[in-house]
PDB file of C-alpha atoms (C1' of nucleotides) in Angstrom:
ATOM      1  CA  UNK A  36       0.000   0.000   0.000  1.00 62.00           C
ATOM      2  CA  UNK A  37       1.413   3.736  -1.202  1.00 73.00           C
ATOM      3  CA  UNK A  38       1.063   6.201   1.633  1.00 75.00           C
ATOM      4  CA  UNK A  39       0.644   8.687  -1.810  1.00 80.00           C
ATOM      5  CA  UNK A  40      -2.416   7.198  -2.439  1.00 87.00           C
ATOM      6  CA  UNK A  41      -3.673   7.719   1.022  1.00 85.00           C
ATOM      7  CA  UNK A  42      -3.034  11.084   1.240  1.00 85.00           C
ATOM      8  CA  UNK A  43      -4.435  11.406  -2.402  1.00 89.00           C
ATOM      9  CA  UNK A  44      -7.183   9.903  -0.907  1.00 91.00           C
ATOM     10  CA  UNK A  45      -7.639  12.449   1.961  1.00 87.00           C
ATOM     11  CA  UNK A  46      -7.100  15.181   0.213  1.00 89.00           C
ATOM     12  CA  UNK A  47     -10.370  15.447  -1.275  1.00 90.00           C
ATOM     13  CA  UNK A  48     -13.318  17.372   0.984  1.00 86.00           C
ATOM     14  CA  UNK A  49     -16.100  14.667  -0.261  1.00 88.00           C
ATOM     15  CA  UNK A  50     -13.842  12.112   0.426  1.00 91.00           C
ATOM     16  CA  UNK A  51     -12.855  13.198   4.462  1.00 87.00           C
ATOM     17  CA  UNK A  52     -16.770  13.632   4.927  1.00 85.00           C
ATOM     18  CA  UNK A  53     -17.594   9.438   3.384  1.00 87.00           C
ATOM     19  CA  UNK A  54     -15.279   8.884   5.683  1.00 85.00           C
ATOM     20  CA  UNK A  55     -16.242  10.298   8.734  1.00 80.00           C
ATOM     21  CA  UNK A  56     -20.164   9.234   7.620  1.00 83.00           C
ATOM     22  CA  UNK A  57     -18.897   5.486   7.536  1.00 83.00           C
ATOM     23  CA  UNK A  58     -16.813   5.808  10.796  1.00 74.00           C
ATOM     24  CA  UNK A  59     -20.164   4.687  12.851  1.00 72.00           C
ATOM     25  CA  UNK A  60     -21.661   1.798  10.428  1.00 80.00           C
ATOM     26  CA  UNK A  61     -21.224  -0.010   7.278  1.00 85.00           C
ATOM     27  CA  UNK A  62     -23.558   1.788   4.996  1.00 87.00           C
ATOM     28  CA  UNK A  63     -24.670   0.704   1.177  1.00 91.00           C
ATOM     29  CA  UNK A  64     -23.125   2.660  -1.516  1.00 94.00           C
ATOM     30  CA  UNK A  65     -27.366   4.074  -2.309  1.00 91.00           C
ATOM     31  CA  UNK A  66     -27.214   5.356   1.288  1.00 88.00           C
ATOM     32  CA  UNK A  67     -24.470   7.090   0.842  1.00 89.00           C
ATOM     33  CA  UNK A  68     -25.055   8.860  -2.522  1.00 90.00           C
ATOM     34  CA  UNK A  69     -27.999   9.797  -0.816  1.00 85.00           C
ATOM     35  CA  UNK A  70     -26.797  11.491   2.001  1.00 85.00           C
ATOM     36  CA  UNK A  71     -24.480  13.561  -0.494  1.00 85.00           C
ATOM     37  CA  UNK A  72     -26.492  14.406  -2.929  1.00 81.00           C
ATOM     38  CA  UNK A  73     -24.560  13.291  -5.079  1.00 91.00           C
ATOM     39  CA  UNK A  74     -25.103  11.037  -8.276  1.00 94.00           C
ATOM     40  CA  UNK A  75     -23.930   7.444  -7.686  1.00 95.00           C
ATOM     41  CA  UNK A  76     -21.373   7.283 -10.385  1.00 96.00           C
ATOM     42  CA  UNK A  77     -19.488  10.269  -8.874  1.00 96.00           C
ATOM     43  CA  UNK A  78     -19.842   8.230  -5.494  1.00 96.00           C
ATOM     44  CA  UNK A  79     -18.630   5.112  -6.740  1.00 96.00           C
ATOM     45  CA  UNK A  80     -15.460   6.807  -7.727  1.00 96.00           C
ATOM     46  CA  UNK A  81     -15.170   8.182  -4.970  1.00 96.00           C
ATOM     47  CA  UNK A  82     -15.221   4.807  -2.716  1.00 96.00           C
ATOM     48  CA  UNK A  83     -12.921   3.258  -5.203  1.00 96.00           C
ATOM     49  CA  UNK A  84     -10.223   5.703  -4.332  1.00 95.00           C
ATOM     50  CA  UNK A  85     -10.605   5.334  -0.763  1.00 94.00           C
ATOM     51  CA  UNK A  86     -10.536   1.304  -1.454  1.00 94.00           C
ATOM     52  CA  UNK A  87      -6.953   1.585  -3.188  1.00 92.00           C
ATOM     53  CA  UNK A  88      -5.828   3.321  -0.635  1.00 90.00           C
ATOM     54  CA  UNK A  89      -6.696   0.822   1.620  1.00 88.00           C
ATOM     55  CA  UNK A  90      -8.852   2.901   4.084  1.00 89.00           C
ATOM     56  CA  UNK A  91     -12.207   1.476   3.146  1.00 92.00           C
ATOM     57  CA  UNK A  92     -13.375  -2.016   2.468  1.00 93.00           C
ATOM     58  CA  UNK A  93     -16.408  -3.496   0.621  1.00 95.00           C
ATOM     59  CA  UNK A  94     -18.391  -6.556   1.050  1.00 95.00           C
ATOM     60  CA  UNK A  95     -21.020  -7.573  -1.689  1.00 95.00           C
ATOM     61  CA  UNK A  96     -24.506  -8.940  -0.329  1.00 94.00           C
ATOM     62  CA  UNK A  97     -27.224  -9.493  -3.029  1.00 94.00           C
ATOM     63  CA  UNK A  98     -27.453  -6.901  -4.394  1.00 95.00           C
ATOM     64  CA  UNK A  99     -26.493  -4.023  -1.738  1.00 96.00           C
ATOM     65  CA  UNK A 100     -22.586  -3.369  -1.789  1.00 96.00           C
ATOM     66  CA  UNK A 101     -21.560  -2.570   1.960  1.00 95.00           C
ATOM     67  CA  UNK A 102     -18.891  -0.232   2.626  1.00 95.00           C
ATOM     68  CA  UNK A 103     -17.401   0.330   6.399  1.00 91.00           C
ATOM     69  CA  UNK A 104     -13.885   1.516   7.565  1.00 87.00           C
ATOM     70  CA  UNK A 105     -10.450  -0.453   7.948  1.00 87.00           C
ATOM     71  CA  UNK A 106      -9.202   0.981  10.687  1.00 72.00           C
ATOM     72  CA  UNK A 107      -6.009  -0.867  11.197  1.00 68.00           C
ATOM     73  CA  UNK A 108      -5.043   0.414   8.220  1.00 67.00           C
ATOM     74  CA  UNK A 109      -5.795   4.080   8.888  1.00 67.00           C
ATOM     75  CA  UNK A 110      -3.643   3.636  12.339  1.00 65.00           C
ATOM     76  CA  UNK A 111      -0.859   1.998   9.883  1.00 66.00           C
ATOM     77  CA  UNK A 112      -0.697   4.996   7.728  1.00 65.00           C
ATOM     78  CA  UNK A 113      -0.918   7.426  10.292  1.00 67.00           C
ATOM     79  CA  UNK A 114       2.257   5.697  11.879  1.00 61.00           C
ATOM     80  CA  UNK A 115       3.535   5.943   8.717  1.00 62.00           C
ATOM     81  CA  UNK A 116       2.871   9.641   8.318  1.00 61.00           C
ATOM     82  CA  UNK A 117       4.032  10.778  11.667  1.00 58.00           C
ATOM     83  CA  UNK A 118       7.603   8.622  11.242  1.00 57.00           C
ATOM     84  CA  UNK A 119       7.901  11.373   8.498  1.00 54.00           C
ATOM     85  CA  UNK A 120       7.520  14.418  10.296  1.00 52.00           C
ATOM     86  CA  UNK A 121       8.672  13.342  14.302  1.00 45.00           C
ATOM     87  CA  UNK A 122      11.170  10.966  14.717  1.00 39.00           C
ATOM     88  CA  UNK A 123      13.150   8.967  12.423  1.00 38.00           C
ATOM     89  CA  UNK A 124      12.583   9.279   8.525  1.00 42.00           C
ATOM     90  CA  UNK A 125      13.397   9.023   4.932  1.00 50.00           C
ATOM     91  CA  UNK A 126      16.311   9.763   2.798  1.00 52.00           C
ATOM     92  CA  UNK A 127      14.992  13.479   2.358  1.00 52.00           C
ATOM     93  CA  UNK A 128      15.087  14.061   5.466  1.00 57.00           C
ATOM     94  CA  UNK A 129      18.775  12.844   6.071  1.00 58.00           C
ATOM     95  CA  UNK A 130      19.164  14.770   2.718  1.00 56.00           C
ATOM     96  CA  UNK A 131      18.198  17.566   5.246  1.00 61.00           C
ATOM     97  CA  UNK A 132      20.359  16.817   7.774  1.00 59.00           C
ATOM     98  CA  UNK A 133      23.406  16.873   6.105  1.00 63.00           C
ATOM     99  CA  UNK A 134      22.871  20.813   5.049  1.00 60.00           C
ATOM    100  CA  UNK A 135      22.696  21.499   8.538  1.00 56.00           C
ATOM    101  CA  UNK A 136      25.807  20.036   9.310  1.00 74.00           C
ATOM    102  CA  UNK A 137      27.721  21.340   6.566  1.00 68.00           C
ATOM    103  CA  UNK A 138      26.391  24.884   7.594  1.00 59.00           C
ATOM    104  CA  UNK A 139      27.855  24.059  11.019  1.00 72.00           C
ATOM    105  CA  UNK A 140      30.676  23.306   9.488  1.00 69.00           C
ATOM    106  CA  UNK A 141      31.343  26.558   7.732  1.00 62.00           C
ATOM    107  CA  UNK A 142      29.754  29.155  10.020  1.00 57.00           C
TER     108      UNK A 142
ATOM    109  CA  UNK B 191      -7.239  27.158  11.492  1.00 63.00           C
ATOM    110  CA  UNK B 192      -9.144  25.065   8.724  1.00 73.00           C
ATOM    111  CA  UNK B 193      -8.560  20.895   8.994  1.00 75.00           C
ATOM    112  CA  UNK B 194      -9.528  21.387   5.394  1.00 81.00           C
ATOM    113  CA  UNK B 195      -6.977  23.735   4.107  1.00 87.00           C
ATOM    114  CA  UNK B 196      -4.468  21.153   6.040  1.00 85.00           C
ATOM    115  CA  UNK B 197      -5.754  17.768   4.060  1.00 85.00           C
ATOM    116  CA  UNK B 198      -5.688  19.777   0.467  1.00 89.00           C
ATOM    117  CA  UNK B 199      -2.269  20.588   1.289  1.00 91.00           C
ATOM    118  CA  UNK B 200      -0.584  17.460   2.330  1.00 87.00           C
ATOM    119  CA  UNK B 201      -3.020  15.747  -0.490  1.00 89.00           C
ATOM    120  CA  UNK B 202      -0.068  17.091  -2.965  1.00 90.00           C
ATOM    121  CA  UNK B 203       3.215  14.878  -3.358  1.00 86.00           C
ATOM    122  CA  UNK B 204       5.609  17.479  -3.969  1.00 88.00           C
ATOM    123  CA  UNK B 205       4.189  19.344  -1.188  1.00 91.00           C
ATOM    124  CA  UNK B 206       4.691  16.404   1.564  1.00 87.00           C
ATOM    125  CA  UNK B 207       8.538  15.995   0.226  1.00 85.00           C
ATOM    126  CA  UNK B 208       9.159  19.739   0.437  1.00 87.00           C
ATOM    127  CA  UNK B 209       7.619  19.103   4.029  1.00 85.00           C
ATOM    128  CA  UNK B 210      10.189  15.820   4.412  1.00 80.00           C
ATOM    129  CA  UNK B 211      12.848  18.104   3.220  1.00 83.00           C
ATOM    130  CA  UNK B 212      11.782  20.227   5.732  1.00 83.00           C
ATOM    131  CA  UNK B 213      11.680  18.396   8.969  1.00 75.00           C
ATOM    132  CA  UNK B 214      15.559  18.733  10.121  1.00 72.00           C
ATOM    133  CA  UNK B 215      16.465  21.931   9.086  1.00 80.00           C
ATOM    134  CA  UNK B 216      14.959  25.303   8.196  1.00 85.00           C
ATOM    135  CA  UNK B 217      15.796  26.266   4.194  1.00 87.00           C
ATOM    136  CA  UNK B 218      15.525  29.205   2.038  1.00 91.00           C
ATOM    137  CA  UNK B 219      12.692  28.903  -0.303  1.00 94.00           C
ATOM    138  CA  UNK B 220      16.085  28.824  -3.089  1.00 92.00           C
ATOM    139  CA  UNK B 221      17.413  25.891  -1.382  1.00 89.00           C
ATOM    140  CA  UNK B 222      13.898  24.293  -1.753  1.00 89.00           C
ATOM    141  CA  UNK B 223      13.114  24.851  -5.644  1.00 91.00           C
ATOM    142  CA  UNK B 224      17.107  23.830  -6.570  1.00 86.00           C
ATOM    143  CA  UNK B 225      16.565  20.706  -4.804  1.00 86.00           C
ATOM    144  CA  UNK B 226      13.307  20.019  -6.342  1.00 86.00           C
ATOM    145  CA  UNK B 227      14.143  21.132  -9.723  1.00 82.00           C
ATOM    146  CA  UNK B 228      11.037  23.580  -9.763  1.00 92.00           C
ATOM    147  CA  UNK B 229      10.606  26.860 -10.929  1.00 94.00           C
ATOM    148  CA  UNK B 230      10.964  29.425  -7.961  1.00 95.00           C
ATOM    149  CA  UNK B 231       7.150  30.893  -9.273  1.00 96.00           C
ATOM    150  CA  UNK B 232       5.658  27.299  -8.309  1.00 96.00           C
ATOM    151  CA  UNK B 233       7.503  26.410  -5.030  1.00 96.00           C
ATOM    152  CA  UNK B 234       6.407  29.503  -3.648  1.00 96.00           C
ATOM    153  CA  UNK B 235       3.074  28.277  -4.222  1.00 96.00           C
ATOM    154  CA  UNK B 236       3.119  25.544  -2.889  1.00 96.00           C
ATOM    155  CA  UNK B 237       5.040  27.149   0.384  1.00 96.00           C
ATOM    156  CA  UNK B 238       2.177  29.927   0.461  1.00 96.00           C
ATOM    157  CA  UNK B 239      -0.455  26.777   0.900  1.00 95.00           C
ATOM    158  CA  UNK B 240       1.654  25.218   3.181  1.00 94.00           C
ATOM    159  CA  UNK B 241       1.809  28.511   4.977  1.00 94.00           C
ATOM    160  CA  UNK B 242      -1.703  29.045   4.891  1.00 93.00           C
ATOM    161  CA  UNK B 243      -2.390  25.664   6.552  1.00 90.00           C
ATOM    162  CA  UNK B 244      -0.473  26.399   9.724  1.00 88.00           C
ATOM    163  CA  UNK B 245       2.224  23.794   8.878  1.00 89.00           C
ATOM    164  CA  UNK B 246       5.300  26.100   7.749  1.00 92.00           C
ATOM    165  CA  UNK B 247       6.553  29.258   9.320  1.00 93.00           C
ATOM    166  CA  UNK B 248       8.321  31.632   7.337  1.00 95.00           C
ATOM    167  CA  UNK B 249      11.299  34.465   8.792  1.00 95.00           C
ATOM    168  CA  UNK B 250      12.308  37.107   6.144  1.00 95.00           C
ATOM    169  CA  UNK B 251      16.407  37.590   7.346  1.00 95.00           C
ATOM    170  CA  UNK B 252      17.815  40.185   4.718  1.00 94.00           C
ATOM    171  CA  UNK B 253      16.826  39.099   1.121  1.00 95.00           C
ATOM    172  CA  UNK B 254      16.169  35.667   2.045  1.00 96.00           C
ATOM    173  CA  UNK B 255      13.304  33.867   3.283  1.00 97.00           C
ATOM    174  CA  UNK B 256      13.723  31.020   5.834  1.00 95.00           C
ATOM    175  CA  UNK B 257      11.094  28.181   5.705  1.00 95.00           C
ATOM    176  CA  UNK B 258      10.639  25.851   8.612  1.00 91.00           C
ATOM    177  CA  UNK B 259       7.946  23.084  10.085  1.00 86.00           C
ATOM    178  CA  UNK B 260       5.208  24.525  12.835  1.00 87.00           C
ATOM    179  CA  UNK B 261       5.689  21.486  14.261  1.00 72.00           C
ATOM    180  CA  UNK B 262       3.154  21.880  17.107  1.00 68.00           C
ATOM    181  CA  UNK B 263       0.321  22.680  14.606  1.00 67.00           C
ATOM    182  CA  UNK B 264       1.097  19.844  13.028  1.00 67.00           C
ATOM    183  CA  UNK B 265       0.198  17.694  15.892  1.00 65.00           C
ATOM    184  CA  UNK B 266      -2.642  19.650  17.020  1.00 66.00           C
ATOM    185  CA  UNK B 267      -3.960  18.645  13.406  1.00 65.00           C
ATOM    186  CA  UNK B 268      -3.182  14.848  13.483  1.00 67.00           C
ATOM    187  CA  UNK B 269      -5.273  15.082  16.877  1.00 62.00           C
ATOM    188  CA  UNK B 270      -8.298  16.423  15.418  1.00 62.00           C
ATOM    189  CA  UNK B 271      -7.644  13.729  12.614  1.00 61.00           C
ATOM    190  CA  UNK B 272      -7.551  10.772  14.513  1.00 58.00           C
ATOM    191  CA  UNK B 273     -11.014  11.992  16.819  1.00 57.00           C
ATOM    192  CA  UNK B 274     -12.743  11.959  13.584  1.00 54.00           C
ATOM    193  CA  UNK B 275     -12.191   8.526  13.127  1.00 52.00           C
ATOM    194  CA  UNK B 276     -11.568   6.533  15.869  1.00 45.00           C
ATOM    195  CA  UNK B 277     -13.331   7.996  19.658  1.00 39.00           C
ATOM    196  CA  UNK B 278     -15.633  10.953  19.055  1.00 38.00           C
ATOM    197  CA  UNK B 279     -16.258  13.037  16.712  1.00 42.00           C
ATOM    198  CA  UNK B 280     -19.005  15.506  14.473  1.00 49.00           C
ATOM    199  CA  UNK B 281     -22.171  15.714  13.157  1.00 51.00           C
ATOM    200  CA  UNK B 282     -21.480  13.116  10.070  1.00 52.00           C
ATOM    201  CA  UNK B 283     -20.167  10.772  12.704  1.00 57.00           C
ATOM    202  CA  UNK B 284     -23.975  11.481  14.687  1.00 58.00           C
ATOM    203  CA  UNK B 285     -25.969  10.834  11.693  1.00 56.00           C
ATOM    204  CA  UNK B 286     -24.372   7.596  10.914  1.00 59.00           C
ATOM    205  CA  UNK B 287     -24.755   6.601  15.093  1.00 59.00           C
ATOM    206  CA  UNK B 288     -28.295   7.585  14.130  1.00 61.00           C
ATOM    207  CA  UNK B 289     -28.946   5.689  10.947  1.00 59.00           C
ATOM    208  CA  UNK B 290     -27.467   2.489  13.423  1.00 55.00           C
ATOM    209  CA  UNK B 291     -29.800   3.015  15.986  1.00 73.00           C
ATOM    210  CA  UNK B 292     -33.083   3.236  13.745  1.00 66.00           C
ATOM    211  CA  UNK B 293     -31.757  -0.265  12.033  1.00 58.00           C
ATOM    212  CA  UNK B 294     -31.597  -1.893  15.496  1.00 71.00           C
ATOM    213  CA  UNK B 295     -35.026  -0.877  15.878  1.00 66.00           C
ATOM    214  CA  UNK B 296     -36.009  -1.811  12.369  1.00 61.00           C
ATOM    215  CA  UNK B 297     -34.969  -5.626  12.732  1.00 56.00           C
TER     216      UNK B 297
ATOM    217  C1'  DA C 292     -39.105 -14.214 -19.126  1.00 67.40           C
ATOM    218  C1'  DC C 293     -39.913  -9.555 -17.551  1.00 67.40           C
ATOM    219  C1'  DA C 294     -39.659  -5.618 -14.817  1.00 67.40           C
ATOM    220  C1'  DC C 295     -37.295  -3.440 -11.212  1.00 67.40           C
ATOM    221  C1'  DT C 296     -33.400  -2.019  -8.130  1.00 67.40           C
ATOM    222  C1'  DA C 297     -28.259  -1.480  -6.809  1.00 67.40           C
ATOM    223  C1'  DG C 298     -24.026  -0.534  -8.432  1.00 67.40           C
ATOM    224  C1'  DT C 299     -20.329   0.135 -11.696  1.00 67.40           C
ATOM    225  C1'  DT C 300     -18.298   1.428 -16.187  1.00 67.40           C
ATOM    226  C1'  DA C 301     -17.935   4.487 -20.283  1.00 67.40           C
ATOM    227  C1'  DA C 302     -17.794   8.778 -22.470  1.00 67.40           C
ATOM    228  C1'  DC C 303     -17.922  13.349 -22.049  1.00 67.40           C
ATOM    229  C1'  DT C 304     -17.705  18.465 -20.101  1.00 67.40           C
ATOM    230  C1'  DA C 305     -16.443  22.003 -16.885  1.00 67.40           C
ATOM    231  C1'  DA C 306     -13.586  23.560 -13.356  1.00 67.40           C
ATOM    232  C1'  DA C 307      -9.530  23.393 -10.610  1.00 67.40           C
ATOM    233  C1'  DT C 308      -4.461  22.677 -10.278  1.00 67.40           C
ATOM    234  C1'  DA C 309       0.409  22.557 -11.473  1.00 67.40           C
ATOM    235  C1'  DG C 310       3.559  24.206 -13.985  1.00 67.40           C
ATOM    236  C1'  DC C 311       5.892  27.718 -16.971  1.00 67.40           C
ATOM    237  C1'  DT C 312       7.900  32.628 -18.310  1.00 67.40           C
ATOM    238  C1'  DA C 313       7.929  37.465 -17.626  1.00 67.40           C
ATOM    239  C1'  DA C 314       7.390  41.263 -14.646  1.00 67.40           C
ATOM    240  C1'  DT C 315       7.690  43.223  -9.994  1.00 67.40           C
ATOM    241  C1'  DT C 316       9.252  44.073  -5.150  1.00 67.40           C
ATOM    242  C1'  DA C 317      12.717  44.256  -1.854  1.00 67.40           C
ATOM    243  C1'  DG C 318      17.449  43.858  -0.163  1.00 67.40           C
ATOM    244  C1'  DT C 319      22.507  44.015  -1.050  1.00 67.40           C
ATOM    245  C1'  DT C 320      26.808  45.796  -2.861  1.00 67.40           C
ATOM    246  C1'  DA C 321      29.873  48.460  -5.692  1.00 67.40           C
TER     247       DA C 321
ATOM    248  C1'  DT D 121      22.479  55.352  -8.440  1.00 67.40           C
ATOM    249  C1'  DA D 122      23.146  51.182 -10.888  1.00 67.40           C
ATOM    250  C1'  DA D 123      23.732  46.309 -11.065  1.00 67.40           C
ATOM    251  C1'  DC D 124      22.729  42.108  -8.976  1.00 67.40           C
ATOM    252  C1'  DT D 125      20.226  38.446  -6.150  1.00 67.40           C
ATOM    253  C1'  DA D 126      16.050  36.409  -3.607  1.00 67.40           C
ATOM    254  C1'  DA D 127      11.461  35.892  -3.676  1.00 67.40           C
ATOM    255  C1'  DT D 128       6.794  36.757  -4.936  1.00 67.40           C
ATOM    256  C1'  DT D 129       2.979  38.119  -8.074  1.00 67.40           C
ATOM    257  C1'  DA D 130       0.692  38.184 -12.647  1.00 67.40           C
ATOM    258  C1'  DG D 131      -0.775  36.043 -16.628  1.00 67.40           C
ATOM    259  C1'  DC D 132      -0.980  32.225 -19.269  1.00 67.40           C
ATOM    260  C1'  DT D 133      -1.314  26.964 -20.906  1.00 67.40           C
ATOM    261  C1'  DA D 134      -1.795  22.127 -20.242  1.00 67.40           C
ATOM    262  C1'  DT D 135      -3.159  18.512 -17.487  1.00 67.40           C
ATOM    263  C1'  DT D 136      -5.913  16.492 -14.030  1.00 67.40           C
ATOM    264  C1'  DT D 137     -10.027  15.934 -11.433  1.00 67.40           C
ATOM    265  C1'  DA D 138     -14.972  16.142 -10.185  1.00 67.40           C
ATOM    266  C1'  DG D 139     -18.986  15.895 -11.793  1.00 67.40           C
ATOM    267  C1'  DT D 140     -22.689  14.806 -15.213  1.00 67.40           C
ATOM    268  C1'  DT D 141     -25.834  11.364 -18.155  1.00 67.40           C
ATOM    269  C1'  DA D 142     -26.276   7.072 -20.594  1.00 67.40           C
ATOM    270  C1'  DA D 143     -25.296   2.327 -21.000  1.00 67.40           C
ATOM    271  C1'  DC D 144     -24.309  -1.970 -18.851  1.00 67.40           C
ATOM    272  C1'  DT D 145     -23.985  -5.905 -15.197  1.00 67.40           C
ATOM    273  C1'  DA D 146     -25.923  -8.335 -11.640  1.00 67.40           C
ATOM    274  C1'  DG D 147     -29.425  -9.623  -8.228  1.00 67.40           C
ATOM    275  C1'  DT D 148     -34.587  -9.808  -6.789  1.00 67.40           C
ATOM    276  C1'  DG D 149     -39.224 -10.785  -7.355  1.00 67.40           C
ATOM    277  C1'  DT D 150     -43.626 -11.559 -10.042  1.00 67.40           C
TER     278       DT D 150
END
DNA sequence: ACACTAGTTAACTAAATAGCTAATTAGTTA
DNA sequence: TAACTAATTAGCTATTTAGTTAACTAGTGT
């Protein structure tokens, strides 16, 4: 799983608010739409980006599809995100780092 | 300070590795668009919406502008986050409690 | 089989976004 | 003052994205 494709995810205002809708209950993709007032197309698209990205999950019964949360995921990627900015992190950051100690070095 | 205005900007690759680049050293907005191989035009851009979303500070020392995390914002943001999805959280999260609750009666 | 409902896919349009170059503002230095 | 550097703003173009309607797939019920 791509922590771009989470973020992608989240950064999208429709997107934060299906989210927060389904953090209660599983709801059908109609129920949704509905809420939103939006057409179901546009709301399908919408649910497929959050299920790439891992933060949503759908299970198919008769007809209905039933979309809830998957939260350990969410956690996963939030662990992911904060390694970034707190504590330890990627090669940018040390990327980072080293300009700081050259400046040392010269001042 | 908008949660909004803090998802559209982190929902923007180039944005979270100028905020990587960021996170162990302050930089000149120069330093930033050599390293990135952007025009100066569109990494002050995408500095200006970082700006506006509480998560860079800016210092103007002489001709040069110095760029650094607002570090506590940040986490004052990933709390809000997290209590819209996993304890409490707003009216969206309500409605869906609601639409629950009428299904338990329902069955 | 037929009609009906839920959902997704396809094809398209309109609006937002990311990037560029050129021009401008502000600070430095000769 | 003039020349130079850092950064931002203005104005533009190209791409992406969000939304639409129409067509299609699949499940339900008569």
């Amino acid at each position: 799983m791509k922590i771009d494709t989470v973020f992608d995810a989240l950064g999208s205002t429709p997107r934060r608010k299906i989210l927060a809708y389904l953090s209660e209950t599983s709801l059908t993709a109609g129920e949704i739409a509905e809420r939103f007032d939006m057409s179901k197309p546009a709301l399908s698209k919408h649910l497929k980006v959050l299920e790439n990205a891992g933060m949503v999950k759908s299970e198919k019964k008769g007809q209905f599809v039933h979309y809830s949360l998957a939260d350990q995921n969410m956690l996963a990627t939030l662990h992911s995100f904060l390694t970034t900015f707190c504590p330890v992190g990627g090669p940018l950051k040390r990327e980072g780092a080293a300009i700081a100690r050259a400046r040392r070095k010269a001042t």
